[in-house]
C-alpha atoms as a PDB file:
ATOM      1  CA  MET A   1      25.965  93.606 -22.337  1.00  0.00           C
ATOM      2  CA  ALA A   2      28.638  91.626 -20.506  1.00  0.00           C
ATOM      3  CA  GLY A   3      27.649  88.569 -22.450  1.00  0.00           C
ATOM      4  CA  GLU A   4      27.709  90.271 -25.630  1.00  0.00           C
ATOM      5  CA  ALA A   5      31.122  91.795 -24.977  1.00  0.00           C
ATOM      6  CA  GLY A   6      32.590  88.380 -23.957  1.00  0.00           C
ATOM      7  CA  ALA A   7      31.206  86.989 -27.319  1.00  0.00           C
ATOM      8  CA  TRP A   8      33.073  89.739 -29.202  1.00  0.00           C
ATOM      9  CA  ARG A   9      36.233  89.076 -27.397  1.00  0.00           C
ATOM     10  CA  ARG A  10      35.913  85.430 -28.254  1.00  0.00           C
ATOM     11  CA  ARG A  11      35.332  85.934 -31.894  1.00  0.00           C
ATOM     12  CA  GLY A  12      38.021  88.507 -32.301  1.00  0.00           C
ATOM     13  CA  ALA A  13      40.420  86.212 -30.524  1.00  0.00           C
ATOM     14  CA  MET A  14      39.381  83.194 -32.923  1.00  0.00           C
ATOM     15  CA  GLU A  15      39.819  85.441 -36.075  1.00  0.00           C
ATOM     16  CA  ALA A  16      43.139  86.926 -34.918  1.00  0.00           C
ATOM     17  CA  HIS A  17      44.724  83.310 -34.217  1.00  0.00           C
ATOM     18  CA  ALA A  18      43.358  82.035 -37.608  1.00  0.00           C
ATOM     19  CA  ALA A  19      44.749  85.005 -39.563  1.00  0.00           C
ATOM     20  CA  LEU A  20      48.152  84.494 -37.677  1.00  0.00           C
ATOM     21  CA  ALA A  21      47.969  80.699 -38.404  1.00  0.00           C
ATOM     22  CA  ALA A  22      47.399  81.332 -42.220  1.00  0.00           C
ATOM     23  CA  LEU A  23      50.370  83.823 -42.284  1.00  0.00           C
ATOM     24  CA  ALA A  24      52.561  81.234 -40.380  1.00  0.00           C
ATOM     25  CA  MET A  25      51.637  78.568 -43.003  1.00  0.00           C
ATOM     26  CA  THR A  26      52.236  81.076 -45.820  1.00  0.00           C
ATOM     27  CA  ASP A  27      55.752  81.863 -44.402  1.00  0.00           C
ATOM     28  CA  GLY A  28      56.620  78.030 -43.854  1.00  0.00           C
ATOM     29  CA  ARG A  29      56.275  78.224 -39.975  1.00  0.00           C
ATOM     30  CA  ALA A  30      53.936  75.196 -39.858  1.00  0.00           C
ATOM     31  CA  HIS A  31      54.605  74.398 -36.199  1.00  0.00           C
ATOM     32  CA  GLU A  32      53.412  77.927 -35.141  1.00  0.00           C
ATOM     33  CA  ALA A  33      50.441  77.522 -37.602  1.00  0.00           C
ATOM     34  CA  VAL A  34      49.505  74.268 -35.584  1.00  0.00           C
ATOM     35  CA  LEU A  35      49.488  76.259 -32.350  1.00  0.00           C
ATOM     36  CA  ARG A  36      47.792  79.280 -33.704  1.00  0.00           C
ATOM     37  CA  TYR A  37      44.894  77.084 -35.379  1.00  0.00           C
ATOM     38  CA  THR A  38      44.547  75.057 -32.155  1.00  0.00           C
ATOM     39  CA  GLU A  39      43.990  78.414 -30.375  1.00  0.00           C
ATOM     40  CA  ALA A  40      41.491  79.512 -33.043  1.00  0.00           C
ATOM     41  CA  VAL A  41      39.616  76.076 -32.643  1.00  0.00           C
ATOM     42  CA  GLU A  42      39.557  76.297 -28.874  1.00  0.00           C
ATOM     43  CA  ALA A  43      38.248  79.814 -29.025  1.00  0.00           C
ATOM     44  CA  THR A  44      35.572  78.864 -31.340  1.00  0.00           C
ATOM     45  CA  GLN A  45      34.553  75.953 -29.391  1.00  0.00           C
ATOM     46  CA  GLN A  46      34.048  78.219 -26.331  1.00  0.00           C
ATOM     47  CA  GLU A  47      31.905  80.352 -28.486  1.00  0.00           C
ATOM     48  CA  ILE A  48      29.793  77.354 -29.503  1.00  0.00           C
ATOM     49  CA  ALA A  49      29.251  76.352 -25.882  1.00  0.00           C
ATOM     50  CA  ALA A  50      28.352  80.035 -25.080  1.00  0.00           C
ATOM     51  CA  CYS A  51      25.791  79.774 -27.788  1.00  0.00           C
ATOM     52  CA  GLY A  52      24.478  76.520 -26.528  1.00  0.00           C
ATOM     53  CA  SER A  53      23.667  78.184 -22.995  1.00  0.00           C
ATOM     54  CA  GLU A  54      22.344  81.348 -24.622  1.00  0.00           C
ATOM     55  CA  GLY A  55      19.851  79.242 -26.599  1.00  0.00           C
ATOM     56  CA  SER A  56      21.107  80.154 -29.955  1.00  0.00           C
ATOM     57  CA  PRO A  57      21.481  77.111 -32.154  1.00  0.00           C
ATOM     58  CA  GLU A  58      21.796  79.108 -35.382  1.00  0.00           C
ATOM     59  CA  GLY A  59      25.060  80.645 -34.183  1.00  0.00           C
ATOM     60  CA  ALA A  60      26.226  77.225 -32.985  1.00  0.00           C
ATOM     61  CA  ASP A  61      25.842  75.800 -36.394  1.00  0.00           C
ATOM     62  CA  GLU A  62      27.559  78.684 -38.023  1.00  0.00           C
ATOM     63  CA  LEU A  63      30.327  78.309 -35.624  1.00  0.00           C
ATOM     64  CA  GLY A  64      30.425  74.532 -36.165  1.00  0.00           C
ATOM     65  CA  TYR A  65      31.291  75.421 -39.928  1.00  0.00           C
ATOM     66  CA  THR A  66      34.155  77.519 -38.673  1.00  0.00           C
ATOM     67  CA  VAL A  67      35.569  74.698 -36.468  1.00  0.00           C
ATOM     68  CA  ARG A  68      35.347  72.206 -39.349  1.00  0.00           C
ATOM     69  CA  THR A  69      37.262  74.649 -41.628  1.00  0.00           C
ATOM     70  CA  LEU A  70      39.781  75.483 -38.988  1.00  0.00           C
ATOM     71  CA  ARG A  71      40.441  71.802 -38.380  1.00  0.00           C
ATOM     72  CA  CYS A  72      41.150  71.171 -42.060  1.00  0.00           C
ATOM     73  CA  HIS A  73      43.602  73.904 -42.222  1.00  0.00           C
ATOM     74  CA  ARG A  74      45.254  72.660 -38.921  1.00  0.00           C
ATOM     75  CA  ALA A  75      45.391  69.071 -40.444  1.00  0.00           C
ATOM     76  CA  ALA A  76      47.455  70.525 -43.303  1.00  0.00           C
ATOM     77  CA  ALA A  77      49.914  72.190 -40.954  1.00  0.00           C
ATOM     78  CA  LEU A  78      50.171  68.901 -39.042  1.00  0.00           C
ATOM     79  CA  LEU A  79      50.757  67.198 -42.182  1.00  0.00           C
ATOM     80  CA  ALA A  80      53.530  69.641 -42.951  1.00  0.00           C
ATOM     81  CA  VAL A  81      55.268  68.818 -39.726  1.00  0.00           C
ATOM     82  CA  ALA A  82      54.760  65.097 -40.104  1.00  0.00           C
ATOM     83  CA  ASP A  83      52.225  64.656 -37.257  1.00  0.00           C
ATOM     84  CA  TYR A  84      50.376  62.077 -39.211  1.00  0.00           C
ATOM     85  CA  ASP A  85      48.238  60.907 -36.363  1.00  0.00           C
ATOM     86  CA  GLY A  86      47.191  64.440 -35.528  1.00  0.00           C
ATOM     87  CA  ALA A  87      46.336  65.377 -38.968  1.00  0.00           C
ATOM     88  CA  LEU A  88      44.287  62.089 -39.396  1.00  0.00           C
ATOM     89  CA  GLN A  89      42.312  62.756 -36.322  1.00  0.00           C
ATOM     90  CA  ASP A  90      41.375  66.309 -37.527  1.00  0.00           C
ATOM     91  CA  CYS A  91      40.273  64.910 -41.128  1.00  0.00           C
ATOM     92  CA  ASP A  92      38.316  61.993 -39.485  1.00  0.00           C
ATOM     93  CA  ALA A  93      36.469  64.477 -37.305  1.00  0.00           C
ATOM     94  CA  VAL A  94      35.551  66.647 -40.218  1.00  0.00           C
ATOM     95  CA  LEU A  95      34.526  63.579 -42.525  1.00  0.00           C
ATOM     96  CA  ARG A  96      32.584  61.966 -39.833  1.00  0.00           C
ATOM     97  CA  GLU A  97      29.988  64.851 -40.010  1.00  0.00           C
ATOM     98  CA  ARG A  98      29.687  64.944 -43.623  1.00  0.00           C
ATOM     99  CA  VAL A  99      27.829  68.293 -43.336  1.00  0.00           C
ATOM    100  CA  ALA A 100      26.801  69.351 -47.169  1.00  0.00           C
ATOM    101  CA  ALA A 101      27.371  73.235 -46.287  1.00  0.00           C
ATOM    102  CA  ASN A 102      31.062  72.335 -45.553  1.00  0.00           C
ATOM    103  CA  ALA A 103      31.681  70.926 -48.915  1.00  0.00           C
ATOM    104  CA  ASP A 104      34.903  72.775 -49.314  1.00  0.00           C
ATOM    105  CA  ALA A 105      36.139  71.469 -45.937  1.00  0.00           C
ATOM    106  CA  LEU A 106      35.291  67.856 -46.863  1.00  0.00           C
ATOM    107  CA  LEU A 107      37.359  68.196 -50.024  1.00  0.00           C
ATOM    108  CA  VAL A 108      40.545  69.496 -48.006  1.00  0.00           C
ATOM    109  CA  ALA A 109      39.978  66.729 -45.636  1.00  0.00           C
ATOM    110  CA  PHE A 110      39.931  64.062 -48.227  1.00  0.00           C
ATOM    111  CA  ILE A 111      43.047  65.354 -49.979  1.00  0.00           C
ATOM    112  CA  THR A 112      44.914  65.813 -46.575  1.00  0.00           C
ATOM    113  CA  ARG A 113      44.000  62.531 -45.232  1.00  0.00           C
ATOM    114  CA  ALA A 114      45.062  60.846 -48.628  1.00  0.00           C
ATOM    115  CA  GLN A 115      48.305  62.592 -48.347  1.00  0.00           C
ATOM    116  CA  CYS A 116      48.935  61.232 -44.726  1.00  0.00           C
ATOM    117  CA  ARG A 117      47.864  57.835 -45.633  1.00  0.00           C
ATOM    118  CA  THR A 118      50.457  57.971 -48.630  1.00  0.00           C
ATOM    119  CA  ALA A 119      53.285  59.034 -46.177  1.00  0.00           C
ATOM    120  CA  LEU A 120      52.399  56.182 -43.870  1.00  0.00           C
ATOM    121  CA  GLY A 121      52.440  53.798 -46.874  1.00  0.00           C
ATOM    122  CA  GLU A 122      48.710  52.959 -46.496  1.00  0.00           C
ATOM    123  CA  TRP A 123      48.228  52.827 -50.288  1.00  0.00           C
ATOM    124  CA  GLY A 124      45.004  51.178 -50.559  1.00  0.00           C
ATOM    125  CA  ARG A 125      43.398  53.706 -48.101  1.00  0.00           C
ATOM    126  CA  ALA A 126      44.957  56.647 -49.762  1.00  0.00           C
ATOM    127  CA  THR A 127      43.627  55.428 -53.167  1.00  0.00           C
ATOM    128  CA  GLU A 128      40.171  55.542 -51.559  1.00  0.00           C
ATOM    129  CA  ASP A 129      40.491  59.215 -50.466  1.00  0.00           C
ATOM    130  CA  PHE A 130      41.868  60.421 -53.587  1.00  0.00           C
ATOM    131  CA  THR A 131      38.948  58.581 -55.431  1.00  0.00           C
ATOM    132  CA  ALA A 132      36.435  60.142 -53.015  1.00  0.00           C
ATOM    133  CA  TYR A 133      37.886  63.590 -53.792  1.00  0.00           C
ATOM    134  CA  LEU A 134      37.570  62.905 -57.424  1.00  0.00           C
ATOM    135  CA  ASP A 135      34.162  61.638 -57.530  1.00  0.00           C
ATOM    136  CA  ALA A 136      32.902  64.584 -55.309  1.00  0.00           C
ATOM    137  CA  THR A 137      34.231  67.068 -57.860  1.00  0.00           C
ATOM    138  CA  ARG A 138      33.689  65.121 -61.132  1.00  0.00           C
ATOM    139  CA  GLN A 139      30.539  67.203 -62.095  1.00  0.00           C
ATOM    140  CA  ALA A 140      31.853  70.733 -61.370  1.00  0.00           C
ATOM    141  CA  ASP A 141      35.220  69.814 -63.085  1.00  0.00           C
ATOM    142  CA  ALA A 142      33.366  68.665 -66.134  1.00  0.00           C
ATOM    143  CA  GLU A 143      31.287  71.808 -66.295  1.00  0.00           C
ATOM    144  CA  SER A 144      34.381  74.014 -66.074  1.00  0.00           C
ATOM    145  CA  SER A 145      36.553  71.909 -68.733  1.00  0.00           C
ATOM    146  CA  LEU A 146      36.262  74.593 -71.278  1.00  0.00           C
ATOM    147  CA  ASP A 147      35.998  77.685 -68.973  1.00  0.00           C
ATOM    148  CA  PRO A 148      39.112  79.781 -69.592  1.00  0.00           C
ATOM    149  CA  SER A 149      38.922  81.782 -66.222  1.00  0.00           C
ATOM    150  CA  PRO A 150      41.934  81.455 -63.820  1.00  0.00           C
ATOM    151  CA  GLU A 151      39.608  79.697 -61.376  1.00  0.00           C
ATOM    152  CA  ALA A 152      38.616  77.004 -63.735  1.00  0.00           C
ATOM    153  CA  ALA A 153      42.457  76.435 -64.871  1.00  0.00           C
ATOM    154  CA  ALA A 154      43.195  75.990 -61.089  1.00  0.00           C
ATOM    155  CA  ARG A 155      40.444  73.524 -60.700  1.00  0.00           C
ATOM    156  CA  ARG A 156      41.733  71.473 -63.796  1.00  0.00           C
ATOM    157  CA  ARG A 157      45.428  71.576 -62.267  1.00  0.00           C
ATOM    158  CA  GLN A 158      44.148  70.340 -59.049  1.00  0.00           C
ATOM    159  CA  ARG A 159      42.307  67.511 -60.580  1.00  0.00           C
ATOM    160  CA  ALA A 160      45.458  66.687 -62.598  1.00  0.00           C
ATOM    161  CA  GLN A 161      47.753  66.737 -59.324  1.00  0.00           C
ATOM    162  CA  VAL A 162      45.082  64.256 -57.675  1.00  0.00           C
ATOM    163  CA  LEU A 163      45.044  61.935 -60.650  1.00  0.00           C
ATOM    164  CA  LEU A 164      48.863  62.122 -60.558  1.00  0.00           C
ATOM    165  CA  LYS A 165      48.813  61.288 -56.756  1.00  0.00           C
ATOM    166  CA  ARG A 166      46.318  58.560 -57.015  1.00  0.00           C
ATOM    167  CA  SER A 167      48.394  56.934 -59.670  1.00  0.00           C
ATOM    168  CA  GLU A 168      51.358  56.917 -57.170  1.00  0.00           C
ATOM    169  CA  ALA A 169      49.150  55.337 -54.660  1.00  0.00           C
ATOM    170  CA  LEU A 170      47.965  52.742 -57.141  1.00  0.00           C
ATOM    171  CA  VAL A 171      51.569  51.722 -57.898  1.00  0.00           C
ATOM    172  CA  GLY A 172      52.329  51.823 -54.288  1.00  0.00           C
ATOM    173  CA  THR A 173      49.551  49.257 -53.822  1.00  0.00           C
ATOM    174  CA  ALA A 174      51.087  47.170 -56.639  1.00  0.00           C
ATOM    175  CA  LEU A 175      54.540  47.288 -55.487  1.00  0.00           C
ATOM    176  CA  ALA A 176      53.438  45.967 -51.944  1.00  0.00           C
ATOM    177  CA  LEU A 177      51.937  42.723 -53.475  1.00  0.00           C
ATOM    178  CA  PRO A 178      54.230  39.953 -54.495  1.00  0.00           C
ATOM    179  CA  VAL A 179      54.520  38.967 -58.143  1.00  0.00           C
ATOM    180  CA  SER A 180      52.746  35.633 -58.268  1.00  0.00           C
ATOM    181  CA  ASP A 181      49.993  33.797 -60.336  1.00  0.00           C
ATOM    182  CA  ALA A 182      47.533  34.586 -57.447  1.00  0.00           C
ATOM    183  CA  ASN A 183      48.281  38.287 -57.776  1.00  0.00           C
ATOM    184  CA  ARG A 184      49.000  38.790 -61.330  1.00  0.00           C
ATOM    185  CA  SER A 185      45.438  39.937 -62.307  1.00  0.00           C
ATOM    186  CA  GLU A 186      45.276  42.370 -59.389  1.00  0.00           C
ATOM    187  CA  LEU A 187      48.680  43.819 -60.322  1.00  0.00           C
ATOM    188  CA  GLN A 188      47.782  44.304 -63.923  1.00  0.00           C
ATOM    189  CA  SER A 189      44.508  45.918 -62.951  1.00  0.00           C
ATOM    190  CA  LEU A 190      46.276  48.443 -60.519  1.00  0.00           C
ATOM    191  CA  TYR A 191      48.841  49.115 -63.292  1.00  0.00           C
ATOM    192  CA  THR A 192      46.150  49.744 -65.852  1.00  0.00           C
ATOM    193  CA  ALA A 193      44.192  52.011 -63.546  1.00  0.00           C
ATOM    194  CA  ALA A 194      47.368  54.178 -62.731  1.00  0.00           C
ATOM    195  CA  LEU A 195      48.091  54.447 -66.536  1.00  0.00           C
ATOM    196  CA  MET A 196      44.665  55.628 -67.126  1.00  0.00           C
ATOM    197  CA  ASP A 197      45.111  58.223 -64.493  1.00  0.00           C
ATOM    198  CA  LEU A 198      48.484  59.383 -65.811  1.00  0.00           C
ATOM    199  CA  GLU A 199      46.983  59.425 -69.504  1.00  0.00           C
ATOM    200  CA  HIS A 200      44.186  61.710 -68.177  1.00  0.00           C
ATOM    201  CA  CYS A 201      46.579  63.905 -66.267  1.00  0.00           C
ATOM    202  CA  GLU A 202      48.916  64.527 -69.311  1.00  0.00           C
ATOM    203  CA  ALA A 203      45.677  65.188 -71.651  1.00  0.00           C
ATOM    204  CA  THR A 204      44.123  67.912 -69.392  1.00  0.00           C
ATOM    205  CA  CYS A 205      47.088  69.458 -67.695  1.00  0.00           C
ATOM    206  CA  THR A 206      48.886  72.395 -68.912  1.00  0.00           C
ATOM    207  CA  ASP A 207      51.546  72.383 -66.161  1.00  0.00           C
ATOM    208  CA  LEU A 208      54.698  71.076 -68.017  1.00  0.00           C
ATOM    209  CA  ASP A 209      56.605  69.827 -64.991  1.00  0.00           C
ATOM    210  CA  MET A 210      53.380  67.802 -64.038  1.00  0.00           C
ATOM    211  CA  VAL A 211      53.100  66.477 -67.516  1.00  0.00           C
ATOM    212  CA  ALA A 212      56.774  65.314 -67.373  1.00  0.00           C
ATOM    213  CA  ALA A 213      56.269  63.713 -64.358  1.00  0.00           C
ATOM    214  CA  ALA A 214      53.295  61.795 -65.386  1.00  0.00           C
ATOM    215  CA  ALA A 215      55.065  60.713 -68.572  1.00  0.00           C
ATOM    216  CA  GLU A 216      58.068  59.535 -66.507  1.00  0.00           C
ATOM    217  CA  MET A 217      55.900  57.438 -64.127  1.00  0.00           C
ATOM    218  CA  ARG A 218      53.980  56.017 -67.268  1.00  0.00           C
ATOM    219  CA  LYS A 219      57.369  54.864 -68.605  1.00  0.00           C
ATOM    220  CA  SER A 220      58.355  53.320 -65.505  1.00  0.00           C
ATOM    221  CA  ILE A 221      54.992  51.533 -64.965  1.00  0.00           C
ATOM    222  CA  ARG A 222      55.302  50.004 -68.626  1.00  0.00           C
ATOM    223  CA  GLY A 223      58.519  48.578 -67.232  1.00  0.00           C
ATOM    224  CA  ASP A 224      56.881  47.067 -64.157  1.00  0.00           C
ATOM    225  CA  GLU A 225      54.103  45.618 -66.332  1.00  0.00           C
ATOM    226  CA  SER A 226      56.876  43.999 -68.611  1.00  0.00           C
ATOM    227  CA  ASP A 227      58.360  42.383 -65.512  1.00  0.00           C
ATOM    228  CA  ILE A 228      54.888  40.870 -64.421  1.00  0.00           C
ATOM    229  CA  VAL A 229      54.635  39.320 -67.845  1.00  0.00           C
ATOM    230  CA  ARG A 230      58.185  38.098 -68.115  1.00  0.00           C
ATOM    231  CA  LYS A 231      58.071  36.481 -64.564  1.00  0.00           C
ATOM    232  CA  GLY A 232      54.776  34.766 -65.146  1.00  0.00           C
ATOM    233  CA  ARG A 233      56.405  33.006 -68.302  1.00  0.00           C
END
């Protein structure tokens, strides 16, 4: 009975910390959210250790799912306070396991890690993570393309937003390369890929601000492409 009571206390603590962390993030208190999510992770890990000692692998597996989800949320909070190293560590830990049952956590980890890498100027690696997210959601997004429900509309908006961010990463990669004969083909490929993302974003998104941002970036890229051609003459 004592062991069961201890388990309930630990789970209650984990749920309370997680709820308070989510509320803190909603209210813009990211530093507090980081602390609360850390407490929730620690409480859950204690419960996993208890499950192991009690011979309950099923319970440990379920709690492992919870830890991965909590670490994804903590990564987002760490990103919000510009602790990119901490956020990357959480994302890497989740992505290393690649557990199919944690599909949503994997997607969040890809997006958060891509945003960290963008903030750090790691454009190529950010592009890889944005691409991994888009590839993982391609089929589900295609199936919901004509679905009028709010959930499907939110998915389309999220995909358009990721396309916009990937185009920014592609442009960042291009701008980091010197304009030279050796790089001209790669530069044009990067700009072409960015333009394709922006055109897709404009075609599928109903958010007017996002469409305007995509159109403005497309105009800027056209100018960069002209510079490449002009300097190559």
